[in-house]
Coordinates of C-alpha atoms in Angstrom, one line a residue:
M1 CA 46.0 73.6 103.9
P2 CA 47.8 71.0 102.3
K3 CA 51.6 71.5 101.4
L4 CA 53.7 70.1 98.4
P5 CA 56.9 68.3 99.3
D6 CA 58.9 71.2 98.6
G7 CA 57.0 73.0 101.7
T8 CA 54.8 75.6 99.9
F9 CA 51.0 75.6 99.8
A10 CA 48.9 74.0 97.3
S11 CA 45.2 74.2 96.5
G12 CA 43.7 70.9 96.1
A13 CA 43.8 70.6 92.0
K14 CA 47.7 71.3 92.4
W15 CA 48.2 68.9 95.1
F16 CA 46.4 65.9 93.1
A17 CA 48.3 66.7 90.0
L18 CA 51.6 66.3 91.6
R19 CA 51.0 63.2 93.2
G20 CA 51.2 61.3 90.2
R21 CA 52.0 61.4 86.6
P22 CA 49.7 63.9 85.1
K23 CA 46.9 62.1 82.6
N24 CA 45.6 64.9 80.9
H25 CA 46.3 68.7 80.0
S26 CA 44.3 69.8 83.0
E27 CA 46.5 67.8 85.4
E28 CA 49.8 69.1 83.2
F29 CA 48.7 72.9 83.8
W30 CA 48.1 72.0 87.5
A31 CA 51.1 70.6 87.9
K32 CA 53.5 73.1 86.3
Y33 CA 51.3 76.1 87.5
D34 CA 52.5 78.4 90.0
G35 CA 50.5 81.5 90.0
F36 CA 48.3 84.0 91.6
G37 CA 45.2 82.3 90.8
G38 CA 45.6 79.4 93.4
D39 CA 43.1 79.2 96.1
A40 CA 46.1 79.4 98.7
L41 CA 46.9 83.0 97.2
A42 CA 44.0 84.6 95.5
F43 CA 41.4 83.5 98.4
Q44 CA 41.3 82.6 101.8
E45 CA 41.1 78.8 103.1
S46 CA 37.7 79.2 104.5
E47 CA 36.6 82.0 102.1
T48 CA 33.1 81.1 100.7
G49 CA 31.2 82.6 97.8
V50 CA 33.6 82.3 95.1
T51 CA 32.0 82.7 92.1
A52 CA 33.3 81.3 88.2
L53 CA 33.4 85.5 87.8
H54 CA 36.3 85.3 90.8
R55 CA 38.1 82.4 89.3
A56 CA 38.3 84.3 86.0
A57 CA 39.7 86.9 87.7
A58 CA 42.0 85.5 89.7
F59 CA 43.5 83.4 87.1
G60 CA 43.4 86.2 84.4
W61 CA 40.7 84.4 82.0
P62 CA 39.4 87.8 80.2
Q63 CA 37.4 85.8 77.4
Q64 CA 35.3 83.9 80.2
A65 CA 34.8 87.0 82.7
Q66 CA 33.7 88.9 79.2
F67 CA 31.2 85.8 78.8
L68 CA 30.0 85.6 82.4
L69 CA 29.3 89.5 82.4
A70 CA 27.4 89.4 79.0
R71 CA 25.3 86.7 80.6
D72 CA 24.8 88.3 84.2
P73 CA 25.9 91.9 84.3
A74 CA 24.7 92.0 87.8
C75 CA 27.1 89.2 88.9
I76 CA 30.2 92.0 89.3
E77 CA 28.2 92.9 92.7
T78 CA 28.9 89.9 94.4
R79 CA 31.1 89.4 97.0
T80 CA 32.8 86.4 98.6
S81 CA 32.5 85.6 102.4
A82 CA 35.6 88.1 103.1
G83 CA 34.3 90.5 101.0
Q84 CA 36.2 90.5 98.0
S85 CA 34.7 91.7 94.9
A86 CA 35.8 90.3 91.4
T87 CA 37.2 93.4 90.1
E88 CA 39.5 93.6 93.7
V89 CA 40.8 90.2 93.0
A90 CA 41.5 91.0 89.4
E91 CA 43.1 94.1 90.5
R92 CA 45.3 92.2 93.1
G93 CA 46.3 89.5 90.6
G94 CA 47.6 92.2 87.9
S95 CA 50.0 93.4 90.7
W96 CA 51.0 90.0 92.3
K97 CA 54.3 88.9 91.0
A98 CA 55.7 85.0 91.7
P99 CA 58.0 84.9 94.3
R100 CA 61.9 83.9 93.1
T101 CA 63.4 80.8 95.1

């Protein structure tokens, strides 16, 4: 797993965003983001089967989750290779607090 210059873990998006000057809103977001939804905290490094609903749950995006569930209500039953459902990811994300440095 990549580490940032300060020694913390980073998902690929954040690592690339911090390598240079942000060029768009997405890169600005990743350069500043320090929350639960990053792959290092919400999911294991080798975990597969992470769906769009899992990501919406991890990042706390209720509108995207509602849209996905409206289109395919059965996707709520999908589990990752580590056995996590989107509901479990959302519950863990709601109770997670960023560590203070």
